[in-house]
Coordinates of C-alpha atoms and ligand atoms in Angstrom, one line a residue:
M1 CA 3.0 -23.0 -3.8
T2 CA 2.1 -19.4 -2.7
T3 CA 4.7 -16.7 -2.3
K4 CA 3.9 -16.7 1.4
E5 CA 4.7 -20.4 1.7
I6 CA 8.0 -20.0 -0.2
R7 CA 9.0 -17.1 2.1
E8 CA 8.1 -19.1 5.2
K9 CA 9.9 -22.2 4.0
Y10 CA 13.0 -20.2 3.2
I11 CA 13.2 -18.5 6.6
E12 CA 12.4 -21.8 8.5
F13 CA 15.0 -23.7 6.4
F14 CA 17.8 -21.3 7.4
V15 CA 16.6 -20.8 11.0
S16 CA 16.8 -24.6 11.4
R17 CA 20.5 -24.3 10.2
G18 CA 21.4 -21.9 13.0
H19 CA 20.4 -18.6 11.4
K20 CA 18.7 -15.8 13.3
E21 CA 15.8 -14.0 11.5
I22 CA 16.6 -10.3 11.4
T23 CA 14.3 -7.4 10.7
P24 CA 14.5 -6.1 7.1
S25 CA 15.6 -2.5 6.6
P26 CA 13.2 0.4 5.9
L27 CA 13.1 1.3 2.2
V28 CA 14.6 4.7 2.8
L29 CA 17.8 4.2 4.7
E30 CA 18.4 7.0 7.0
N31 CA 22.1 7.2 6.9
D32 CA 23.1 5.9 3.5
P33 CA 23.1 8.7 0.9
T34 CA 24.8 6.4 -1.7
T35 CA 21.4 4.9 -2.7
L36 CA 17.9 6.3 -3.0
F37 CA 16.1 3.2 -1.7
T38 CA 17.2 -0.1 -0.1
S39 CA 18.0 -2.1 -3.2
S40 CA 19.4 -5.3 -1.6
G41 CA 19.2 -7.2 1.6
M42 CA 23.0 -6.9 2.1
Q43 CA 22.9 -3.1 2.4
Q44 CA 22.6 -3.2 6.2
M45 CA 25.4 -5.8 6.3
V46 CA 28.3 -3.8 5.1
P47 CA 30.0 -3.0 8.4
Y48 CA 29.5 -6.7 9.5
F49 CA 31.2 -8.0 6.3
K50 CA 34.1 -5.9 7.3
G51 CA 34.4 -7.5 10.8
E52 CA 32.0 -5.5 13.1
K53 CA 30.0 -7.9 15.3
H54 CA 26.3 -8.1 14.4
P55 CA 24.1 -8.0 17.6
M56 CA 22.1 -11.0 16.3
G57 CA 25.1 -13.3 15.5
E58 CA 27.1 -14.6 12.6
K59 CA 24.3 -16.4 10.6
L60 CA 21.4 -14.3 9.6
V61 CA 18.3 -14.6 7.4
D62 CA 15.5 -12.3 6.2
S63 CA 13.2 -11.3 3.4
Q64 CA 13.9 -7.7 2.2
L65 CA 11.7 -5.7 -0.1
S66 CA 14.2 -4.2 -2.5
V67 CA 13.6 -1.3 -4.8
R68 CA 15.5 -1.1 -8.1
M69 CA 14.2 1.7 -10.2
Q70 CA 17.3 2.3 -12.4
D71 CA 15.6 1.1 -15.6
L72 CA 11.8 1.4 -15.5
D73 CA 11.6 0.4 -19.2
E74 CA 12.5 -3.1 -18.3
V75 CA 9.5 -3.6 -16.1
A76 CA 7.4 -4.0 -19.2
D77 CA 8.8 -7.5 -19.8
N78 CA 7.7 -10.6 -17.9
R79 CA 10.4 -10.8 -15.3
H80 CA 11.7 -7.4 -14.3
L81 CA 10.1 -5.5 -11.4
S82 CA 10.7 -2.1 -9.8
S83 CA 10.7 -3.8 -6.5
F84 CA 11.0 -7.4 -5.5
E85 CA 11.3 -9.4 -2.3
M86 CA 14.8 -10.6 -1.8
L87 CA 15.2 -13.8 0.3
G88 CA 18.6 -13.3 2.0
N89 CA 20.9 -15.3 4.1
W90 CA 24.3 -14.2 5.4
G91 CA 27.3 -16.0 6.8
L92 CA 29.5 -13.3 8.5
G93 CA 32.7 -15.2 8.7
S94 CA 30.8 -18.3 9.9
Y95 CA 30.4 -20.4 6.8
F96 CA 31.5 -20.2 3.2
K97 CA 31.1 -21.9 -0.2
K98 CA 30.6 -25.5 0.8
D99 CA 27.8 -24.9 3.3
Q100 CA 26.1 -22.2 1.2
L101 CA 26.0 -24.1 -2.1
N102 CA 24.9 -27.3 -0.4
W103 CA 22.2 -25.6 1.6
I104 CA 20.8 -23.5 -1.3
W105 CA 20.6 -26.6 -3.5
E106 CA 18.9 -28.5 -0.8
F107 CA 16.4 -25.7 -0.4
F108 CA 15.5 -25.5 -4.0
I109 CA 15.3 -29.3 -4.6
E110 CA 13.9 -30.6 -1.3
E111 CA 11.8 -27.6 0.0
I112 CA 10.6 -26.0 -3.3
G113 CA 10.7 -29.2 -5.3
F114 CA 12.4 -28.1 -8.4
D115 CA 13.5 -30.7 -10.9
S116 CA 17.3 -30.7 -10.7
E117 CA 17.5 -31.0 -14.5
R118 CA 16.0 -27.6 -14.8
L119 CA 18.6 -25.9 -12.8
H120 CA 21.9 -24.4 -14.1
V121 CA 24.6 -22.5 -12.2
S122 CA 27.2 -19.9 -13.2
L123 CA 30.6 -19.2 -11.7
F124 CA 33.4 -16.7 -12.0
E125 CA 36.0 -17.5 -14.6
G126 CA 38.8 -15.5 -12.9
N127 CA 40.9 -12.5 -13.9
K128 CA 44.3 -11.0 -13.1
D129 CA 43.3 -10.2 -9.5
V130 CA 41.0 -13.1 -8.5
P131 CA 41.4 -16.8 -9.4
K132 CA 38.9 -18.8 -11.2
D133 CA 36.3 -20.3 -8.8
T134 CA 37.3 -23.9 -9.1
E135 CA 36.5 -24.5 -5.4
S136 CA 32.8 -23.8 -6.1
Y137 CA 33.0 -25.8 -9.3
K138 CA 34.1 -28.9 -7.4
I139 CA 31.3 -28.4 -4.8
W140 CA 28.7 -28.1 -7.5
R141 CA 30.0 -31.3 -9.2
K142 CA 30.0 -33.1 -5.9
I143 CA 26.4 -32.0 -5.3
G144 CA 25.7 -33.7 -8.6
L145 CA 25.4 -31.0 -11.3
P146 CA 26.6 -32.3 -14.7
E147 CA 29.4 -30.3 -16.4
N148 CA 27.0 -28.8 -18.9
H149 CA 24.9 -27.2 -16.2
I150 CA 27.9 -25.3 -14.8
H151 CA 28.8 -22.1 -16.8
F152 CA 31.8 -19.8 -16.3
Y153 CA 31.5 -16.0 -17.0
D154 CA 33.7 -13.0 -16.5
V155 CA 33.4 -10.0 -14.1
N156 CA 30.5 -8.5 -15.9
K157 CA 28.3 -11.5 -15.0
N158 CA 29.9 -13.2 -12.0
W159 CA 31.3 -10.5 -9.8
W160 CA 29.1 -8.7 -7.3
A161 CA 29.6 -5.3 -5.7
R162 CA 27.1 -2.6 -5.0
N163 CA 25.9 -0.5 -8.0
G164 CA 27.0 -3.2 -10.4
A165 CA 30.6 -2.3 -10.0
V166 CA 33.4 -4.6 -11.2
P167 CA 36.9 -4.7 -9.6
S168 CA 38.3 -2.0 -11.9
N169 CA 35.6 0.6 -11.0
M170 CA 34.8 -0.2 -7.4
P171 CA 35.4 2.8 -5.2
T172 CA 38.2 2.6 -2.6
G173 CA 36.9 0.8 0.5
E174 CA 34.1 -0.9 -1.4
I175 CA 33.6 -4.6 -0.9
G176 CA 32.8 -7.3 -3.4
G177 CA 33.4 -10.8 -4.6
P178 CA 32.8 -13.6 -7.1
D179 CA 29.4 -15.2 -7.1
S180 CA 27.5 -18.2 -8.2
E181 CA 24.0 -17.6 -9.7
I182 CA 21.3 -20.2 -10.1
F183 CA 19.0 -20.2 -13.1
Y184 CA 15.8 -22.1 -13.8
E185 CA 15.3 -23.3 -17.4
F186 CA 11.9 -23.1 -19.1
D187 CA 12.6 -26.1 -21.3
F188 CA 9.6 -25.5 -23.5
I189 CA 10.8 -22.1 -24.6
E190 CA 12.6 -22.1 -27.9
H191 CA 15.7 -19.9 -28.1
R192 CA 15.3 -17.0 -30.5
P193 CA 18.3 -16.3 -32.7
E194 CA 17.9 -12.5 -32.4
F195 CA 19.4 -12.9 -28.9
G196 CA 22.5 -14.7 -30.2
S197 CA 23.7 -17.7 -32.1
F198 CA 23.3 -20.0 -29.1
C199 CA 21.4 -20.0 -25.8
H200 CA 23.0 -20.0 -22.3
P201 CA 21.9 -19.0 -18.8
N202 CA 22.7 -15.3 -19.3
C203 CA 21.0 -15.1 -22.7
D204 CA 18.1 -12.6 -22.7
C205 CA 15.7 -14.7 -24.8
G206 CA 13.6 -15.7 -21.7
K207 CA 14.5 -19.4 -21.7
F208 CA 16.5 -19.0 -18.5
L209 CA 15.5 -17.1 -15.3
E210 CA 18.0 -16.1 -12.6
I211 CA 16.4 -17.1 -9.3
G212 CA 19.2 -16.7 -6.8
N213 CA 22.8 -15.5 -6.3
S214 CA 25.4 -16.6 -3.7
V215 CA 28.0 -13.9 -3.4
F216 CA 31.3 -14.8 -1.8
M217 CA 32.0 -11.4 -0.2
E218 CA 35.7 -11.6 0.5
Y219 CA 37.5 -8.6 -1.1
V220 CA 37.9 -4.9 -0.4
K221 CA 39.2 -2.3 -2.9
N222 CA 42.5 -0.6 -1.9
E223 CA 43.4 3.0 -2.6
D224 CA 46.1 1.8 -5.1
G225 CA 43.5 0.0 -7.1
S226 CA 44.4 -3.5 -5.9
L227 CA 42.1 -5.9 -4.0
S228 CA 42.8 -7.3 -0.5
E229 CA 41.0 -10.1 1.3
L230 CA 38.6 -9.0 4.0
P231 CA 39.4 -10.1 7.5
Q232 CA 36.7 -12.7 7.2
K233 CA 35.1 -14.7 4.4
N234 CA 31.4 -13.9 4.0
V235 CA 28.4 -15.3 2.2
D236 CA 25.7 -13.0 0.9
F237 CA 22.8 -14.8 -0.8
G238 CA 19.9 -13.1 -2.5
G239 CA 17.0 -14.9 -4.1
G240 CA 14.1 -13.3 -6.0
L241 CA 10.9 -14.5 -4.3
E242 CA 8.6 -13.6 -7.2
R243 CA 10.9 -15.3 -9.7
I244 CA 11.1 -18.5 -7.5
A245 CA 7.3 -18.5 -7.4
A246 CA 7.2 -18.1 -11.2
A247 CA 9.7 -20.9 -11.7
K248 CA 7.6 -23.1 -9.4
N249 CA 4.6 -22.3 -11.6
D250 CA 6.8 -23.3 -14.5
N251 CA 5.5 -20.1 -16.1
P252 CA 8.0 -17.4 -17.1
D253 CA 5.6 -14.6 -16.4
V254 CA 6.2 -13.3 -12.8
F255 CA 2.9 -11.4 -13.1
K256 CA 1.1 -14.8 -13.0
I257 CA 2.0 -15.5 -9.4
D258 CA -0.5 -15.4 -6.5
M259 CA 0.9 -12.1 -5.1
F260 CA -0.2 -10.3 -8.3
S261 CA -3.3 -12.1 -9.2
G262 CA -5.6 -10.1 -7.0
I263 CA -4.4 -6.7 -8.3
I264 CA -4.6 -7.9 -11.9
K265 CA -8.1 -9.1 -11.3
R266 CA -9.1 -5.6 -10.0
I267 CA -7.5 -4.0 -13.1
E268 CA -9.6 -6.3 -15.3
E269 CA -12.7 -5.4 -13.4
E270 CA -12.0 -1.7 -13.4
I271 CA -11.1 -1.6 -17.1
G272 CA -13.1 -4.4 -18.6
I273 CA -10.2 -6.1 -20.5
N274 CA -8.5 -9.3 -19.4
Y275 CA -4.8 -9.8 -18.9
N276 CA -3.3 -11.8 -21.7
S277 CA -6.3 -11.2 -24.0
D278 CA -4.3 -8.8 -26.1
P279 CA -0.5 -9.0 -26.1
K280 CA -0.2 -5.3 -26.8
K281 CA -2.0 -4.5 -23.6
D282 CA 0.0 -6.9 -21.3
R283 CA 2.7 -4.3 -20.9
D284 CA 0.1 -1.8 -19.4
F285 CA -1.2 -4.4 -17.0
R286 CA 2.4 -5.2 -15.8
I287 CA 3.4 -1.6 -15.4
I288 CA 0.2 -0.7 -13.4
T289 CA 0.6 -3.8 -11.2
D290 CA 4.3 -3.4 -10.5
H291 CA 4.3 0.4 -10.0
L292 CA 1.3 0.3 -7.6
R293 CA 3.0 -2.3 -5.5
T294 CA 6.2 -0.3 -5.2
S295 CA 4.3 2.9 -4.7
C296 CA 2.1 1.6 -1.9
N297 CA 5.0 0.1 0.0
L298 CA 6.9 3.5 -0.3
L299 CA 3.8 5.4 0.9
A300 CA 3.3 2.9 3.7
E301 CA 6.8 3.9 4.9
G302 CA 6.0 7.6 4.9
V303 CA 7.4 8.6 1.5
I304 CA 5.2 11.3 -0.1
P305 CA 5.0 12.2 -3.8
G306 CA 7.1 15.3 -4.5
N307 CA 9.6 16.9 -6.9
K308 CA 12.8 15.7 -5.3
L309 CA 14.7 12.5 -4.5
H310 CA 12.4 9.9 -3.0
G311 CA 9.3 11.9 -3.5
Y312 CA 10.0 12.3 -7.2
A313 CA 10.8 8.7 -7.7
L314 CA 7.4 7.8 -6.1
R315 CA 5.6 10.5 -8.2
R316 CA 7.0 8.9 -11.4
L317 CA 5.7 5.5 -10.4
I318 CA 2.2 6.7 -9.5
R319 CA 1.9 8.8 -12.6
R320 CA 3.2 6.1 -14.9
A321 CA 0.7 3.6 -13.4
M322 CA -2.1 6.1 -14.0
F323 CA -0.9 6.8 -17.5
H324 CA -1.0 3.1 -18.4
C325 CA -4.5 2.9 -17.0
H326 CA -5.3 5.7 -19.4
L327 CA -3.7 3.7 -22.2
L328 CA -6.0 0.8 -21.3
G329 CA -8.9 3.2 -21.8
S330 CA -9.9 3.6 -18.2
G331 CA -10.8 6.9 -16.5
I332 CA -8.0 7.6 -14.0
S333 CA -9.9 8.7 -10.9
G334 CA -8.2 8.5 -7.5
S335 CA -10.8 6.1 -6.2
G336 CA -10.3 3.7 -9.2
I337 CA -6.5 3.6 -8.6
S338 CA -7.0 3.1 -4.9
H339 CA -9.4 0.3 -5.5
I340 CA -6.9 -1.5 -7.6
A341 CA -4.1 -0.9 -5.1
E342 CA -6.1 -1.9 -2.1
D343 CA -5.5 -5.6 -2.9
L344 CA -2.0 -5.1 -1.7
R345 CA -3.4 -4.9 1.9
N346 CA -3.7 -8.7 1.6
H347 CA 0.0 -9.2 1.0
Y348 CA 1.8 -6.4 2.9
P349 CA 0.9 -5.9 6.6
N350 CA 2.6 -2.5 6.6
V351 CA 0.4 -1.3 3.7
D352 CA -2.6 -2.7 5.5
K353 CA -1.7 -1.0 8.8
N354 CA -1.1 2.4 7.1
W355 CA -3.8 2.1 4.5
D356 CA -5.6 5.4 5.3
F357 CA -2.3 7.3 4.8
V358 CA -1.5 5.3 1.6
E359 CA -5.0 5.9 0.2
E360 CA -5.1 9.6 1.0
N361 CA -1.8 10.3 -0.7
L362 CA -2.5 8.0 -3.7
N363 CA -5.8 9.9 -4.2
T364 CA -4.2 13.3 -3.8
E365 CA -1.6 12.5 -6.4
A366 CA -4.2 11.0 -8.7
V367 CA -6.3 14.1 -8.6
R368 CA -3.3 16.3 -9.3
F369 CA -2.2 14.2 -12.2
E370 CA -5.7 13.9 -13.7
S371 CA -5.7 17.5 -14.7
A372 CA -2.0 17.6 -15.5
L373 CA -2.5 14.6 -17.8
K374 CA -5.3 16.2 -19.7
R375 CA -3.4 19.5 -20.2
G376 CA -0.1 17.8 -21.1
L377 CA -1.8 15.4 -23.5
A378 CA -3.5 18.2 -25.2
N379 CA -0.3 20.3 -25.5
L380 CA 1.7 17.3 -26.7
T381 CA -0.8 16.1 -29.2
K382 CA -1.2 19.6 -30.6
A383 CA 2.6 20.0 -30.9
V384 CA 2.9 16.6 -32.7
S385 CA 0.1 17.5 -35.1
D386 CA 1.5 21.0 -35.7
G387 CA 4.9 19.4 -36.5
V388 CA 6.6 21.3 -33.7
E389 CA 10.0 19.9 -32.9
I390 CA 9.7 18.0 -29.6
D391 CA 13.1 18.3 -28.1
G392 CA 14.6 18.1 -24.6
K393 CA 13.6 21.6 -23.8
F394 CA 10.0 21.0 -24.9
A395 CA 9.9 17.8 -22.7
F396 CA 11.3 19.8 -19.8
D397 CA 8.6 22.5 -20.2
L398 CA 5.9 19.8 -20.2
Y399 CA 7.4 18.5 -17.0
Q400 CA 7.7 21.9 -15.4
N401 CA 4.2 23.2 -16.5
D402 CA 2.2 20.0 -16.6
G403 CA 4.0 17.6 -14.2
F404 CA 4.7 15.3 -17.1
P405 CA 7.5 12.9 -16.3
L406 CA 9.9 12.4 -19.2
E407 CA 9.0 8.8 -19.6
L408 CA 5.4 9.7 -20.4
T409 CA 6.5 12.1 -23.1
L410 CA 8.8 9.4 -24.5
E411 CA 5.9 6.9 -24.4
I412 CA 3.5 9.2 -26.3
L413 CA 6.2 10.1 -28.8
S414 CA 7.0 6.4 -29.5
Q415 CA 3.3 5.7 -30.0
N416 CA 3.4 8.4 -32.7
G417 CA 6.4 6.8 -34.2
M418 CA 8.8 9.4 -32.9
N419 CA 11.8 8.8 -30.7
F420 CA 14.2 10.9 -28.6
T421 CA 17.9 10.8 -29.3
Q422 CA 20.3 10.4 -26.4
D423 CA 21.3 14.1 -26.9
E424 CA 17.7 15.2 -26.5
K425 CA 17.4 13.1 -23.3
N426 CA 20.6 14.8 -22.1
A427 CA 19.1 18.2 -22.9
F428 CA 16.1 17.3 -20.7
E429 CA 18.4 16.2 -17.9
A430 CA 20.4 19.4 -18.2
E431 CA 17.3 21.6 -17.9
F432 CA 16.1 19.4 -15.0
E433 CA 19.4 19.7 -13.2
K434 CA 19.4 23.5 -13.5
H435 CA 16.1 23.7 -11.8
R436 CA 16.6 21.1 -9.2
E437 CA 17.3 22.7 -5.9
N438 CA 19.5 20.0 -4.5
S439 CA 20.8 18.8 -7.8
R440 CA 24.2 17.8 -6.4
V441 CA 22.7 14.9 -4.4
T442 CA 20.0 13.9 -6.8
S443 CA 22.3 13.6 -9.8
A444 CA 23.3 10.1 -10.9
G445 CA 26.1 10.2 -8.3
I446 CA 23.7 9.1 -5.7
F447 CA 23.7 5.6 -7.1
K448 CA 27.4 5.4 -7.4
G449 CA 28.3 4.3 -3.8
G450 CA 31.4 5.0 -1.8
L451 CA 31.6 8.1 0.3
E452 CA 34.5 10.6 0.7
N453 CA 35.8 10.7 4.2
K454 CA 34.7 14.2 4.6
S455 CA 31.1 13.3 3.7
D456 CA 31.2 10.5 6.2
E457 CA 32.1 12.9 8.9
T458 CA 29.3 15.3 8.1
I459 CA 26.8 12.5 7.8
T460 CA 27.7 11.3 11.2
K461 CA 27.2 14.8 12.6
L462 CA 23.9 15.1 10.9
H463 CA 22.8 11.8 12.3
T464 CA 23.3 13.0 15.8
T465 CA 21.8 16.3 14.9
T466 CA 18.6 14.4 13.8
H467 CA 18.3 13.1 17.4
L468 CA 18.8 16.6 18.8
L469 CA 16.1 17.9 16.5
H470 CA 13.7 15.2 17.4
A471 CA 14.1 15.8 21.1
A472 CA 14.1 19.6 20.7
L473 CA 10.8 19.5 18.7
R474 CA 9.2 17.4 21.5
Q475 CA 10.3 19.9 24.2
I476 CA 9.2 23.0 22.3
L477 CA 6.0 21.7 20.5
G478 CA 4.9 18.8 22.7
E479 CA 5.2 15.1 23.2
H480 CA 2.9 14.4 20.2
I481 CA 5.8 14.9 17.9
S482 CA 6.9 11.7 16.3
Q483 CA 9.2 10.9 13.4
K484 CA 7.5 10.0 10.1
G485 CA 10.7 9.8 8.0
S486 CA 14.3 10.9 7.9
H487 CA 17.0 11.1 5.3
I488 CA 20.5 12.4 5.4
T489 CA 22.9 13.5 2.7
A490 CA 26.4 15.0 2.9
E491 CA 24.7 18.4 2.8
R492 CA 21.7 18.3 5.0
L493 CA 19.3 16.3 7.1
R494 CA 15.6 16.0 6.4
F495 CA 13.2 15.2 9.1
D496 CA 9.4 14.5 8.7
F497 CA 7.1 14.5 11.7
G498 CA 3.4 14.7 12.5
H499 CA 2.2 18.2 13.5
P500 CA -1.0 20.0 12.5
G501 CA 0.7 23.1 10.9
K502 CA 3.9 24.8 10.1
L503 CA 6.0 26.1 13.0
T504 CA 6.0 29.9 13.7
D505 CA 9.3 31.8 13.3
E506 CA 9.6 31.9 17.0
E507 CA 9.2 28.1 17.4
I508 CA 11.8 27.5 14.7
K509 CA 14.2 29.8 16.5
N510 CA 13.5 28.1 19.9
V511 CA 14.1 24.6 18.4
E512 CA 17.3 25.8 16.8
D513 CA 18.6 27.5 20.0
L514 CA 17.7 24.4 22.0
M515 CA 19.8 22.2 19.7
N516 CA 22.7 24.6 19.8
L517 CA 22.6 24.8 23.5
Q518 CA 23.1 21.0 23.7
I519 CA 26.1 21.4 21.4
E520 CA 27.6 24.1 23.6
K521 CA 27.1 21.9 26.6
K522 CA 29.5 19.3 25.1
L523 CA 27.2 16.4 25.9
P524 CA 28.6 12.8 25.5
V525 CA 26.9 10.6 23.0
T526 CA 26.9 7.0 24.2
F527 CA 25.1 3.8 23.3
K528 CA 23.9 0.6 25.0
T529 CA 22.6 -2.6 23.3
E530 CA 19.4 -3.8 25.0
S531 CA 16.1 -5.4 24.2
L532 CA 13.6 -3.3 22.3
D533 CA 11.0 -3.7 25.1
A534 CA 13.5 -2.5 27.7
A535 CA 14.5 0.4 25.6
I536 CA 10.8 1.5 25.1
A537 CA 10.1 1.0 28.8
K538 CA 12.9 3.5 29.5
G539 CA 11.3 6.0 27.2
A540 CA 13.7 5.7 24.2
L541 CA 12.2 7.2 21.1
H542 CA 11.8 4.7 18.2
F543 CA 10.6 4.8 14.7
F544 CA 8.9 2.0 12.8
A545 CA 9.0 0.0 16.0
D546 CA 7.8 -3.1 14.2
K547 CA 10.9 -3.1 12.0
Y548 CA 13.5 -3.4 14.8
G549 CA 15.0 -6.7 15.8
N550 CA 14.9 -7.9 19.4
E551 CA 18.3 -6.4 20.4
V552 CA 18.7 -2.7 19.5
K553 CA 21.2 0.0 20.1
V554 CA 20.0 2.9 22.2
Y555 CA 21.8 6.1 21.8
S556 CA 21.8 8.7 24.6
I557 CA 22.9 12.4 24.2
G558 CA 23.5 13.4 27.8
N559 CA 20.1 13.4 29.4
F560 CA 18.6 15.3 26.5
S561 CA 17.8 12.5 24.1
K562 CA 17.4 8.7 24.1
E563 CA 16.6 7.1 20.9
V564 CA 16.8 3.6 19.3
C565 CA 19.1 3.8 16.3
G566 CA 21.8 2.0 14.4
G567 CA 24.2 4.9 14.4
P568 CA 26.8 6.2 13.4
H569 CA 27.1 9.1 15.8
V570 CA 29.6 11.6 17.0
E571 CA 31.2 11.0 20.4
N572 CA 30.4 14.4 21.8
T573 CA 28.0 17.1 20.7
K574 CA 30.8 19.6 20.5
E575 CA 32.0 18.0 17.3
I576 CA 28.8 19.3 15.5
E577 CA 29.8 23.0 16.1
H578 CA 26.6 24.7 15.1
V579 CA 23.3 23.7 13.4
R580 CA 20.9 25.8 11.5
I581 CA 17.3 25.0 10.4
I582 CA 17.3 25.7 6.6
K583 CA 13.6 25.6 5.9
Q584 CA 10.3 23.8 6.7
E585 CA 7.5 22.5 4.4
K586 CA 4.1 21.1 4.9
I587 CA 4.2 17.9 2.9
G588 CA 0.9 16.2 3.6
S589 CA -2.0 16.6 5.9
G590 CA -0.5 16.8 9.3
V591 CA 3.1 16.1 8.2
I592 CA 5.8 18.8 8.4
R593 CA 9.3 18.5 6.9
I594 CA 12.3 20.3 8.3
Y595 CA 15.7 20.6 6.6
A596 CA 18.7 21.5 8.7
G597 CA 22.5 21.6 8.2
I598 CA 25.8 22.1 9.9
E599 CA 27.3 25.6 10.1
K600 CA 31.0 26.2 10.7
Ligands
LIG1 N1 24.0 -8.9 -3.0 C1 23.5 -9.8 -4.0 C2 22.4 -9.1 -4.7 O1 21.9 -8.1 -4.3 C3 23.0 -11.0 -3.3 O2 22.3 -10.7 -2.1 O3 22.0 -9.6 -5.8

C-alpha cells in the first residue's frame, strides 16, 4: 500500500463518518511565536478546543506535514524524521473516547489491514489531578483487545500537551489531556537487554513502533496550578503516515517506504553505493533523505536559508544533508543535490509547483557551503592534528568564519574519537546568543509555548500592522507586490514580498507614513466569513491561496485593506499607536524582507 493510498483512505474514512476535510496549516505559522514551525496538526485547533466555533464544523480531518527538529541526532535511526505527515482527526466537543477508539481501530484493521494481534495500546494510569483512564480501558476491552495488549503509563508517556509538557509544567492557559497511543509490534525483532530487562510498547529497542495517538483534550491549566475541565470534551488524533506505511510493509525502517524510495535511488546513482550495503553508511542515506525532504518543503513555502530563526533551521538541514553526501564520498555540487531532491516533486505538489524557487535556493546554499566546507574541514583537521583544544569558542569561530553548524563540528570530532562535554556545548550556545541579533526570540524559549498577556496584545497589533504594510507597499510600489512570507514575534513583524530591489529611503518613509496615517484615521478592523472565491472576486489579498479552506475570514481595515486571514486583529487601528520600519534586506533574487515594530 503506498503512502498516497493510506492518506486517501484515512481522509475518506473520516469524511464518510461526518468529518470535513480542512486545509493543513503552512509550515511557518504567521501568528504563533511559541513554535518555529508547525509541529502538529492540532496547532491550528487551539481556540476551537477552548470553545470557539470552527467555520468548517465540529468534526474535522486533514493530513499535516509537521516539522519536529528538536533532536536532529535521532534522525539517524530507522524511525525518527525531522518532518512527518500527521494524519489528524478532531472532534470539537462532538464525539469522544467511544467513537474515536472504535473508529481508529476500524481504520487500522479494516482499511489498512493490520493483524490485530500485532497492535498494542497504552493508556494514562492517573495521578493526583486526573483519574486513571478506565473508561478507555473498558472501550478497548469491548473492542476485543486482550488485557496484555493494554498498557498503563504515567504522565511522561500518556499525557499530551504542546512542547511535551506534563500537568506540573504546563503554562497557565495551556490545554492538554490523557491519551491512548497505538503501537505496531514487529514480532520478528528480538528485544535487546541493553534497553531494559523486559520489552514493552515504550521500550526503545525497536520492537514496537508508535503509529498513532488519540489525545482526549479536556483540561486547561489554571493560574493556581490546578487543572479545570474545558467547556467541551475534544478528541485530537495524530497518526504518523510514514510509520503506518512502514508497519504495513512489516519493515521497521521508515526509509524503505515508497515515498523515500525514489530519493534513495537517486542518492545511490549519484554516489555509487547502495542503501543497506554497508550499515555504517545507512545513517548518511537517512539523513540526506530526511533533511532534503524537510528542506524542500520549507523552501517551497518561501523559507530561505539564513542565519536566524527559520532560515537558520533550514540552513542547518541543507548543510547537514550536504555534509553527509560528503561522508558518502560524493562531490557536493549544487546540481547533484538538486538532482537528488527533485524526486520530491513526485510526492509534494507544492514542491513541484515552486520547483524553480526551490532549486535556485538549494543551489545557492550548496555553492556557499561547498567553499565553507572545504575551509572549515581544513581548519578543523589541522587543529585536530596539531592537538589544539577544540572547545565551544573554537566551534563558534568555525561557525562564524566558515558557516559550520555545530552539529558538523561535533560529527567530525566524534569521527576522530573526540566528544564535546555539555559545558562546551553551552559555551558554544553562549557565544552564539551573544552574536544573535534577535537572541531573545530565538533562544530555547520559542519552543516553550504559552504567551504572556502583554505579548498577546503586541502580536495582535503586529498582525494588523502586517495588513497595513502589505496594502501600503502595494499603493507605494505597485500592485505587483505580493506576500511571500510573514512571521510575527512579540517584538516585531517580518514580511517578505516579491520586488526587484531594495526600497529607496524615500519609499520606506512613504510606506511608513501611509501606515501611520491609517492609524491616525482610527479605522475600524472588521471581518466577514465567506467563500474563498467570493473573497478573491472582491479583491481580497490572499497568500498561499491553495492552502485555504472553502470558507475563509476576510479582514477589512476601513477601505484601506482587505485580506484573507485567520486573525487575531485589533478592533481599531488607533490601538496600534505608531509603527516604524526597522530595516529591510534583500533575501533572495527578487525577494525583499522588511522588519517593522510598534512604537509608543
Ligand atoms: N497532538 C497529538 C500529537 O501531536 C496528536 O495529534 O502527537
